[in-house]
Short mmCIF file of C-alpha atoms in Angstrom, two decimals:
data_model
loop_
_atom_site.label_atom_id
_atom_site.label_comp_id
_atom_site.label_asym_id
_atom_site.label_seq_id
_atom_site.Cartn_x
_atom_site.Cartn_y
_atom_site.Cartn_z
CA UNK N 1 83.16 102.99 128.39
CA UNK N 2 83.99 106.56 127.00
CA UNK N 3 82.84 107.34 124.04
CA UNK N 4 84.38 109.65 121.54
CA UNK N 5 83.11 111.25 118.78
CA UNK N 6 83.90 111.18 114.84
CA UNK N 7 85.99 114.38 115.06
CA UNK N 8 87.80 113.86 117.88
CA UNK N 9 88.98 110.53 116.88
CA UNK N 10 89.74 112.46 113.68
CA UNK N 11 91.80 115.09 115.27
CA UNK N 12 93.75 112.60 117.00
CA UNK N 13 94.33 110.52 114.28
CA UNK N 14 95.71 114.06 112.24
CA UNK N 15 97.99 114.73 115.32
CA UNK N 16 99.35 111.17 115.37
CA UNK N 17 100.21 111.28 111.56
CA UNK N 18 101.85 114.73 112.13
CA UNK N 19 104.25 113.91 114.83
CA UNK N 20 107.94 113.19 113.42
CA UNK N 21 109.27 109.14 113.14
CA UNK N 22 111.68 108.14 115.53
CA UNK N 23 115.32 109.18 114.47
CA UNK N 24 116.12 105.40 114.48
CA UNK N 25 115.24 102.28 115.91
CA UNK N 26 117.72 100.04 118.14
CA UNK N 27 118.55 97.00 116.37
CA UNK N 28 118.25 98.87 112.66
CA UNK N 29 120.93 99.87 110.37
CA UNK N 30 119.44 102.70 108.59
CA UNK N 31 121.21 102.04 105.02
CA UNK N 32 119.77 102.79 101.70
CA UNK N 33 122.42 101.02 99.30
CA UNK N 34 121.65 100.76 95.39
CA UNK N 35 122.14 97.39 93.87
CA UNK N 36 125.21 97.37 91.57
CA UNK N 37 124.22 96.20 88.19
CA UNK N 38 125.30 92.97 87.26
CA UNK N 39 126.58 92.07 83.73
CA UNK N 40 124.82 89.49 81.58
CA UNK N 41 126.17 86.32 81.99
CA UNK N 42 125.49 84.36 78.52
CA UNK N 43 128.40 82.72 76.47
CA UNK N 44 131.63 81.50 77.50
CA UNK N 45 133.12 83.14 78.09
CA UNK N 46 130.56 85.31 79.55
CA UNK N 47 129.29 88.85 77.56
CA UNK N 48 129.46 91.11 80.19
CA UNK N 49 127.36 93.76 78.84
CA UNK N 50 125.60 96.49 80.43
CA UNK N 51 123.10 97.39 81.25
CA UNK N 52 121.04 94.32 81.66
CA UNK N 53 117.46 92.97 82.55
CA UNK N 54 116.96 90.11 85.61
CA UNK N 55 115.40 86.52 84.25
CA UNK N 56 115.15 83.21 86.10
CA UNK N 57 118.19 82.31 83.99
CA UNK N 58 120.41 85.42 85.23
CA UNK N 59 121.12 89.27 83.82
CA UNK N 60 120.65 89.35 80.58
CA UNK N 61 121.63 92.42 77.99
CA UNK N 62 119.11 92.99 74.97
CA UNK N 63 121.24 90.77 72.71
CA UNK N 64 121.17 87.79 74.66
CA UNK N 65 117.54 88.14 76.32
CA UNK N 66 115.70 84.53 76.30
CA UNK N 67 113.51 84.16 73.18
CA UNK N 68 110.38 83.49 74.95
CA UNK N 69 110.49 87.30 75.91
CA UNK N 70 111.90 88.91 72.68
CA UNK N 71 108.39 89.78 70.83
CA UNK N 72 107.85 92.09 73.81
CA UNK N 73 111.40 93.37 73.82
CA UNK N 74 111.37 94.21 69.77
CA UNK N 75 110.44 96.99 68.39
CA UNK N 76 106.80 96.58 66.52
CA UNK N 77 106.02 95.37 63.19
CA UNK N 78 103.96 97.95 60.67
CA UNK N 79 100.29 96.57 59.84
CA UNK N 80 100.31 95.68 56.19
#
């Protein structure tokens, strides 16, 4: 069994990190595509609004968020 030391296992692990990625995998599609935004679905007909926030129910806009999450949405109250 060879044994290395602390440094040299160091050194290797440096020259490992500084070598370049592969320019691309076979098999991968190398795509970076933003989301479009997706209008808020509440009413009937439907608001459409942008922009919007995702909830379990679907895209919401700040009008029509759910009201469990509106105290945290809302602007703060003065103290008294």
């Amino acid at each position: 069994m060879r044994i290395i030391s602390a440094a040299a296992r160091l050194d290797r692990a440096r020259r490992h990190l500084d070598t370049p990625p592969p320019a691309a995998l076979p098999g991968q599609l190398a795509v970076e595509v933003e989301p479009s935004p997706r209008p808020c679905e509440d009413g009937n007909p439907a608001c459409g609004s942008l922009p919007t926030r995702p909830y379990p129910c679907g895209p919401r806009c700040d009008t029509h968020q759910p009201s469990i999450t509106r105290p945290f949405h809302q602007p703060r109250r003065s103290a008294p």
